[in-house]
Amino acid sequence: MAERFYPVVGRKCTGDVYNRISIEDMQQNHPHQFTLFILSYAAIQGNHNPHTSAVVQDILPATTYMEIAGIHGKPYQEYAGDRKTPEQKVADYDPADPKDTLPVPSRFGGSHGSVSFTTWHRPYVMLVEQAIGDVADRLAEALEVNNPGEAGKWVQAAKELRFPYWDWAAPQVAEEGLPPVLIEDTVEILLPGGIAEVCPNPLSYYTYQGGIPPDFANEETRSGTAYFSTWPRTFRHSPSSENGSTDKEALQAAVKNASTGIRERLGLLFLYPDDHEDPARVYDEFSNSVNESREDLNADNRGSLEGIHGLIHGSVGGNGHMSSPDYAAFDPFFFLHHSSVDRILALWEWCYSDYWMGNGYYVGEGENRRLVAWTQERGTYAQVYNEQLEPSGDRGYLYPFRLENGEYWNSEQTRFLHDKAYPKYYSYDEFLGINVAEEASGPEARRKARRAIYRYYEAAATTDKKSWGLIPVRPAEEAGLPGLFKGISNFRMFVVVVRLPEHAFNRSYNFELRYNQGTESRFIGAAAVFARPDHSPCKACAKRRANGSIIRGVIPLPFSLVNDIVASSGNTPTLETTISDITKHLSGALVDTAGKVLATAQGGKDAPIVPSGQSASSDVVPAEVAMYTSAVAEKTDDTEHPVHLFDWQAHNALFPNGWRAVDQEAF
């Protein structure tokens, strides 16, 4: 069996836990690690520097970038690190075939839209971290043998090397966008003796090893074509050209634009209450953008980690690889992005250690209360339909990632990075006093951390007290909040909840929300759909498409914007007049990843009614775009306690007078 699989153990060979750090920190402050990382990442991509020529012959097929990236989507073929037996290699779905039934279920492909979105991607990043680390270890030893004066520098740097992240929620992103190390085609590294060398940058793009796979297919974006079948390398925001190129100006503009609202949305993820009666429901909403357990749309409106992650895919990809689930992992940026996603997961599970997917969620009350099992639409070109999903055992396996004993990783094993968890040999650098390599000392430490994280990401809530005087807030005690909680008088949080048909446009697309005042048009935020096209052999996607699956996003309105609208009102506002004033200044657009506007809508009941001949099809318009508000309570005796959102109210639909088709595809 050993020859048929490659175990994912992370950096176990180092025998210790070291931090993943940001790519900027690695480049600026850890030059030996950075050199090893660049050369090793290039090596598994098949780009061999003279310094790595002596070690590349030991790179296993399962650790090449082509094989690792192909796990997430195309090419739809068996991963070299997870060989099936001859009896399991039948390609077509057959319910009698062991390949397609438990305990060896069907193929894999990203685990999106489910509670296992977070857990599946954790061993995936560990795999590429392990592959790079193995090369770095051998390279470091060779460098020290050939340069005795450098003894102790390179081997230790290799031992500490972990896959870096790029923090897309950092404050500087709105002004700076991607750092040069992620977009320039060359990069400078430090060699023994303090020699600087410029080499090809493996973080900028990837050229396919062995040529373009035959099942790669072009994807239409209506403003052009992503020529995946002919592009020999990855691109970002490429013009519609068979030659392809990366439009760096468009890339940077999109990344800066996407950063608007990302921080506020990330802050909301740390405002889940810590006393929910059904922890699995909280984990469901946090983890993914489908929210299987959701019965009442007014239950919680804090958004999901997967939803935020999808915005980054589209903003970096544009008319390029990162925007398509089938091709995204071939862009080397993919793993820096998912390392950052995993970092947020690590912070969240540290703060909410009691919230977990469990074996399902509960519905009903009293005697009618029952457990509903999670289901998972698995697979790429074969799957088990509506398969029950559990966090451990044979129904919790995270294919194709195997352990040393030949079994597959399960979701339970992925939980936590502290020393009592299943070993992963990495952590993250300390953030706001939070060290995820250690368990929280108790509930108070977790609550303090949540408050600190929320304050870091969320803009301050400043209000004109007189203007907000008639905004109603239900008394905290009446809402059932614990003692010592007091609602902030006449203040509410405003969010827009968006529900989008996943396969409306046969590819990834965004809903964009804007505020308009006179000639000013201000981008507020977006909700992303990260979807495969109809021609993709992904059977899970086909099933969701047939069932009309819906992707959910939450866009918070900036406090400053709401305050300005309230304060500028001619009359002392009520909640109803405030909602009306806000809505009439909002507009929405459905936009593909190449930037093409497909349909638009104007907010408010007084907006012009879209004529029937210009209306977008009901198959493509959002299932819901509506305003929700929440009161906010603070604990009067503890300024470090997280604020509590309560008294959620659903208000009007933003676009009652219809969506106008801008492109033929929207009719």
Tab-separated table of C-alpha atoms in Angstrom, residues 269-571:
chain	number	residue	atom	x	y	z
A	269	LEU	CA	-17.151	36.899	11.994
A	270	PHE	CA	-15.950	37.495	15.539
A	271	LEU	CA	-19.310	38.788	16.790
A	272	TYR	CA	-21.100	35.451	16.923
A	273	PRO	CA	-22.631	35.022	20.387
A	274	ASP	CA	-20.874	32.591	22.694
A	275	ASP	CA	-24.028	31.002	24.083
A	276	HIS	CA	-25.826	29.614	21.040
A	277	GLU	CA	-27.893	26.544	21.857
A	278	ASP	CA	-26.829	24.754	18.664
A	279	PRO	CA	-23.070	25.141	18.054
A	280	ALA	CA	-23.317	23.349	14.708
A	281	ARG	CA	-25.544	26.096	13.282
A	282	VAL	CA	-22.966	28.729	14.151
A	283	TYR	CA	-20.184	26.707	12.556
A	284	ASP	CA	-22.323	26.206	9.467
A	285	GLU	CA	-22.860	29.924	8.926
A	286	PHE	CA	-19.260	30.839	9.734
A	287	SER	CA	-17.656	28.165	7.586
A	288	ASN	CA	-19.479	28.363	4.268
A	289	SER	CA	-21.685	30.433	2.007
A	290	VAL	CA	-24.475	27.879	1.524
A	291	ASN	CA	-25.566	27.569	5.185
A	292	GLU	CA	-27.296	24.201	5.019
A	293	SER	CA	-28.794	24.490	8.513
A	294	ARG	CA	-30.436	27.852	7.914
A	295	GLU	CA	-34.219	27.814	8.310
A	296	ASP	CA	-34.903	31.428	9.240
A	297	LEU	CA	-33.163	34.097	7.162
A	298	ASN	CA	-33.306	36.371	10.175
A	299	ALA	CA	-31.360	34.047	12.467
A	300	ASP	CA	-27.812	35.413	12.127
A	301	ASN	CA	-26.363	37.818	9.601
A	302	ARG	CA	-22.638	37.803	10.219
A	303	GLY	CA	-21.490	36.204	6.987
A	304	SER	CA	-19.005	33.411	6.298
A	305	LEU	CA	-15.293	32.855	5.860
A	306	GLU	CA	-15.918	31.132	2.522
A	307	GLY	CA	-17.866	34.150	1.297
A	308	ILE	CA	-14.964	36.503	2.003
A	309	HIS	CA	-12.526	34.019	0.460
A	310	GLY	CA	-14.501	34.033	-2.807
A	311	LEU	CA	-14.087	37.791	-3.208
A	312	ILE	CA	-10.309	37.419	-3.162
A	313	HIS	CA	-10.445	34.684	-5.802
A	314	GLY	CA	-12.348	36.939	-8.188
A	315	SER	CA	-10.385	40.109	-7.514
A	316	VAL	CA	-7.025	38.418	-8.119
A	317	GLY	CA	-8.187	36.278	-11.028
A	318	GLY	CA	-10.313	38.561	-13.167
A	319	ASN	CA	-10.337	36.992	-16.620
A	320	GLY	CA	-7.794	34.467	-15.408
A	321	HIS	CA	-7.166	31.302	-13.442
A	322	MET	CA	-7.901	32.347	-9.846
A	323	SER	CA	-11.521	33.141	-10.758
A	324	SER	CA	-12.367	29.580	-11.804
A	325	PRO	CA	-12.493	26.710	-9.260
A	326	ASP	CA	-11.291	24.276	-11.934
A	327	TYR	CA	-8.045	26.206	-12.514
A	328	ALA	CA	-7.547	28.411	-9.446
A	329	ALA	CA	-4.960	26.276	-7.649
A	330	PHE	CA	-2.554	26.497	-10.570
A	331	ASP	CA	-1.976	30.166	-9.760
A	332	PRO	CA	0.789	30.096	-7.112
A	333	PHE	CA	-1.054	32.854	-5.265
A	334	PHE	CA	-3.792	30.330	-4.435
A	335	PHE	CA	-1.863	28.811	-1.541
A	336	LEU	CA	-0.838	32.174	-0.054
A	337	HIS	CA	-4.510	33.080	-0.145
A	338	HIS	CA	-5.581	29.837	1.521
A	339	SER	CA	-2.841	30.128	4.113
A	340	SER	CA	-4.434	33.473	5.014
A	341	VAL	CA	-7.903	31.891	5.092
A	342	ASP	CA	-6.517	29.174	7.371
A	343	ARG	CA	-5.048	31.853	9.643
A	344	ILE	CA	-8.487	33.391	10.123
A	345	LEU	CA	-9.863	29.912	10.814
A	346	ALA	CA	-7.160	29.393	13.453
A	347	LEU	CA	-8.051	32.667	15.166
A	348	TRP	CA	-11.770	31.890	15.015
A	349	GLU	CA	-11.525	28.371	16.409
A	350	TRP	CA	-9.252	29.710	19.188
A	351	CYS	CA	-11.947	32.255	20.080
A	352	TYR	CA	-14.876	29.842	19.617
A	353	SER	CA	-13.461	26.527	20.736
A	354	ASP	CA	-16.904	25.121	21.600
A	355	TYR	CA	-18.426	25.690	18.172
A	356	TRP	CA	-18.057	22.790	15.789
A	357	MET	CA	-19.935	21.078	12.956
A	358	GLY	CA	-20.698	17.974	15.013
A	359	ASN	CA	-22.798	15.315	13.325
A	360	GLY	CA	-25.489	17.749	12.203
A	361	TYR	CA	-27.866	20.453	13.382
A	362	TYR	CA	-31.196	20.402	15.226
A	363	VAL	CA	-34.628	21.388	13.956
A	364	GLY	CA	-37.943	21.556	15.746
A	365	GLU	CA	-38.845	22.132	19.363
A	366	GLY	CA	-39.602	19.913	22.350
A	367	GLU	CA	-40.632	16.401	21.423
A	368	ASN	CA	-40.278	17.265	17.732
A	369	ARG	CA	-36.643	18.287	18.075
A	370	ARG	CA	-34.436	16.089	15.875
A	371	LEU	CA	-30.903	15.947	14.522
A	372	VAL	CA	-30.449	16.548	10.788
A	373	ALA	CA	-27.232	15.111	9.345
A	374	TRP	CA	-24.991	17.200	7.130
A	375	THR	CA	-24.917	16.184	3.505
A	376	GLN	CA	-22.090	16.728	1.060
A	377	GLU	CA	-22.254	16.911	-2.712
A	378	ARG	CA	-18.799	15.485	-3.340
A	379	GLY	CA	-16.620	14.986	-6.277
A	380	THR	CA	-15.277	16.014	-9.607
A	381	TYR	CA	-16.297	13.488	-12.243
A	382	ALA	CA	-18.033	11.039	-9.906
A	383	GLN	CA	-19.725	11.309	-6.564
A	384	VAL	CA	-22.053	9.841	-3.997
A	385	TYR	CA	-25.143	12.033	-4.135
A	386	ASN	CA	-26.270	13.599	-0.862
A	387	GLU	CA	-23.742	11.603	1.066
A	388	GLN	CA	-23.962	12.005	4.818
A	389	LEU	CA	-21.063	13.983	6.195
A	390	GLU	CA	-19.653	13.478	9.677
A	391	PRO	CA	-16.558	15.042	11.248
A	392	SER	CA	-14.760	11.718	11.778
A	393	GLY	CA	-14.826	8.099	10.703
A	394	ASP	CA	-15.337	6.916	7.149
A	395	ARG	CA	-17.998	9.583	6.558
A	396	GLY	CA	-15.632	12.353	7.533
A	397	TYR	CA	-12.715	11.571	5.268
A	398	LEU	CA	-11.013	14.474	3.490
A	399	TYR	CA	-9.985	12.945	0.183
A	400	PRO	CA	-7.319	12.629	-1.199
A	401	PHE	CA	-5.213	13.538	1.843
A	402	ARG	CA	-3.879	10.422	3.566
A	403	LEU	CA	-2.245	9.873	6.921
A	404	GLU	CA	0.832	7.730	7.494
A	405	ASN	CA	-1.320	4.703	8.302
A	406	GLY	CA	-3.027	4.927	4.914
A	407	GLU	CA	-6.315	6.269	6.236
A	408	TYR	CA	-7.577	9.670	5.134
A	409	TRP	CA	-7.528	12.825	7.188
A	410	ASN	CA	-10.879	13.630	8.748
A	411	SER	CA	-12.342	16.952	9.823
A	412	GLU	CA	-11.974	16.224	13.534
A	413	GLN	CA	-8.218	15.834	13.132
A	414	THR	CA	-7.895	19.231	11.467
A	415	ARG	CA	-9.240	21.134	14.473
A	416	PHE	CA	-6.963	23.503	16.361
A	417	LEU	CA	-3.255	24.221	16.239
A	418	HIS	CA	-2.444	23.950	19.945
A	419	ASP	CA	-0.298	21.213	21.473
A	420	LYS	CA	-3.269	19.035	22.482
A	421	ALA	CA	-4.601	18.835	18.939
A	422	TYR	CA	-3.695	16.370	16.223
A	423	PRO	CA	-0.151	17.451	15.247
A	424	LYS	CA	0.249	19.765	12.268
A	425	TYR	CA	3.685	21.258	13.042
A	426	TYR	CA	2.747	24.831	12.208
A	427	SER	CA	1.139	27.805	13.859
A	428	TYR	CA	0.822	31.513	13.058
A	429	ASP	CA	2.688	34.535	14.312
A	430	GLU	CA	1.090	36.202	17.296
A	431	PHE	CA	-1.756	38.589	16.482
A	432	LEU	CA	-3.188	41.080	18.987
A	433	GLY	CA	-1.728	38.990	21.790
A	434	ILE	CA	-3.300	35.777	20.480
A	435	ASN	CA	-1.056	32.746	20.127
A	436	VAL	CA	-3.042	30.002	18.410
A	437	ALA	CA	-0.369	27.439	19.294
A	438	GLU	CA	-1.625	27.582	22.884
A	439	GLU	CA	-5.115	26.922	24.182
A	440	ALA	CA	-7.040	29.919	25.466
A	441	SER	CA	-6.818	30.103	29.243
A	442	GLY	CA	-10.579	30.372	29.540
A	443	PRO	CA	-13.784	32.032	28.298
A	444	GLU	CA	-12.696	35.493	29.366
A	445	ALA	CA	-9.471	35.282	27.362
A	446	ARG	CA	-11.451	34.220	24.312
A	447	ARG	CA	-13.966	37.031	24.717
A	448	LYS	CA	-11.211	39.605	25.165
A	449	ALA	CA	-9.543	38.340	21.996
A	450	ARG	CA	-12.789	38.581	20.040
A	451	ARG	CA	-13.266	42.162	21.151
A	452	ALA	CA	-9.698	43.034	20.151
A	453	ILE	CA	-10.089	41.426	16.727
A	454	TYR	CA	-13.412	43.148	16.108
A	455	ARG	CA	-11.978	46.535	17.084
A	456	TYR	CA	-8.978	45.985	14.806
A	457	TYR	CA	-11.088	45.290	11.734
A	458	GLU	CA	-14.214	47.353	12.334
A	459	ALA	CA	-14.443	51.119	11.979
A	460	ALA	CA	-15.573	52.963	15.110
A	461	ALA	CA	-19.318	53.486	15.466
A	462	THR	CA	-19.772	57.244	15.814
A	463	THR	CA	-23.256	58.710	15.727
A	464	ASP	CA	-24.943	62.063	15.896
A	465	LYS	CA	-26.981	61.359	19.025
A	466	LYS	CA	-29.611	63.985	18.243
A	467	SER	CA	-30.150	62.821	14.695
A	468	TRP	CA	-30.434	59.169	15.719
A	469	GLY	CA	-32.899	59.979	18.495
A	470	LEU	CA	-35.861	58.025	17.119
A	471	ILE	CA	-34.003	54.888	16.017
A	472	PRO	CA	-35.647	52.240	18.213
A	473	VAL	CA	-33.645	49.842	20.339
A	474	ARG	CA	-35.417	47.118	22.258
A	475	PRO	CA	-34.294	46.998	25.916
A	476	ALA	CA	-31.583	44.385	26.398
A	477	GLU	CA	-33.363	42.749	29.301
A	478	GLU	CA	-36.557	42.468	27.252
A	479	ALA	CA	-34.574	40.715	24.515
A	480	GLY	CA	-33.361	38.139	27.035
A	481	LEU	CA	-29.743	39.298	27.201
A	482	PRO	CA	-27.765	38.422	30.340
A	483	GLY	CA	-27.627	40.941	33.173
A	484	LEU	CA	-25.210	43.869	32.894
A	485	PHE	CA	-25.776	44.066	29.107
A	486	LYS	CA	-27.131	47.383	27.949
A	487	GLY	CA	-28.145	48.326	24.436
A	488	ILE	CA	-26.470	51.342	22.854
A	489	SER	CA	-29.254	53.916	22.739
A	490	ASN	CA	-30.670	54.784	19.319
A	491	PHE	CA	-28.011	52.880	17.410
A	492	ARG	CA	-28.430	49.989	15.022
A	493	MET	CA	-26.095	48.095	12.711
A	494	PHE	CA	-27.234	47.955	9.069
A	495	VAL	CA	-26.359	45.035	6.805
A	496	VAL	CA	-27.473	43.954	3.351
A	497	VAL	CA	-28.180	40.237	2.982
A	498	VAL	CA	-27.714	38.881	-0.537
A	499	ARG	CA	-28.806	35.473	-1.850
A	500	LEU	CA	-27.482	34.643	-5.308
A	501	PRO	CA	-28.198	31.705	-7.644
A	502	GLU	CA	-24.894	29.833	-7.775
A	503	HIS	CA	-25.062	28.911	-11.463
A	504	ALA	CA	-26.848	31.965	-12.889
A	505	PHE	CA	-24.116	32.840	-15.360
A	506	ASN	CA	-22.343	29.519	-15.857
A	507	ARG	CA	-19.210	30.789	-14.060
A	508	SER	CA	-18.036	32.909	-11.133
A	509	TYR	CA	-19.562	36.363	-10.697
A	510	ASN	CA	-20.133	39.074	-8.090
A	511	PHE	CA	-22.982	41.152	-6.752
A	512	GLU	CA	-21.680	44.690	-6.167
A	513	LEU	CA	-23.385	47.256	-3.928
A	514	ARG	CA	-22.825	50.993	-4.419
A	515	TYR	CA	-23.945	54.214	-2.724
A	516	ASN	CA	-24.907	57.034	-5.080
A	517	GLN	CA	-25.277	60.715	-4.249
A	518	GLY	CA	-25.386	63.214	-7.102
A	519	THR	CA	-22.372	62.508	-9.280
A	520	GLU	CA	-20.656	60.474	-6.556
A	521	SER	CA	-20.791	56.684	-6.757
A	522	ARG	CA	-19.116	54.861	-3.873
A	523	PHE	CA	-18.373	51.138	-3.820
A	524	ILE	CA	-19.598	49.620	-0.555
A	525	GLY	CA	-18.946	45.911	-0.895
A	526	ALA	CA	-19.598	42.736	-2.838
A	527	ALA	CA	-20.822	39.169	-2.492
A	528	ALA	CA	-19.045	36.533	-4.570
A	529	VAL	CA	-20.155	33.375	-6.344
A	530	PHE	CA	-17.209	31.036	-6.999
A	531	ALA	CA	-18.638	28.498	-9.436
A	532	ARG	CA	-17.687	26.034	-12.149
A	533	PRO	CA	-19.235	26.290	-15.646
A	534	ASP	CA	-21.837	23.907	-17.032
A	535	HIS	CA	-19.306	22.008	-19.112
A	536	SER	CA	-17.240	21.126	-16.051
A	537	PRO	CA	-17.487	17.366	-15.327
A	538	CYS	CA	-17.957	18.188	-11.631
A	539	LYS	CA	-20.981	16.070	-10.746
A	540	ALA	CA	-21.442	17.778	-7.395
A	541	CYS	CA	-21.756	21.095	-9.218
A	542	ALA	CA	-24.251	19.602	-11.668
A	543	LYS	CA	-26.400	18.392	-8.777
A	544	ARG	CA	-26.361	21.790	-7.093
A	545	ARG	CA	-27.151	23.452	-10.415
A	546	ALA	CA	-30.165	21.202	-10.914
A	547	ASN	CA	-31.371	21.958	-7.393
A	548	GLY	CA	-31.006	25.719	-7.843
A	549	SER	CA	-28.390	26.161	-5.108
A	550	ILE	CA	-28.110	29.576	-3.498
A	551	ILE	CA	-24.982	31.373	-2.262
A	552	ARG	CA	-25.426	33.776	0.630
A	553	GLY	CA	-23.430	36.893	1.424
A	554	VAL	CA	-23.596	39.663	4.000
A	555	ILE	CA	-22.435	43.218	3.270
A	556	PRO	CA	-22.291	45.555	6.285
A	557	LEU	CA	-22.955	49.223	5.628
A	558	PRO	CA	-20.186	51.472	6.985
A	559	PHE	CA	-21.160	53.260	10.178
A	560	SER	CA	-19.933	56.545	8.749
A	561	LEU	CA	-22.181	56.216	5.690
A	562	VAL	CA	-25.297	55.480	7.730
A	563	ASN	CA	-24.481	58.293	10.127
A	564	ASP	CA	-24.075	60.797	7.294
A	565	ILE	CA	-27.433	59.799	5.820
A	566	VAL	CA	-29.166	60.000	9.181
A	567	ALA	CA	-27.572	63.310	10.116
A	568	SER	CA	-28.365	64.915	6.764
A	569	SER	CA	-32.043	63.980	6.885
A	570	GLY	CA	-34.389	66.970	6.947
A	571	ASN	CA	-36.431	65.485	9.771
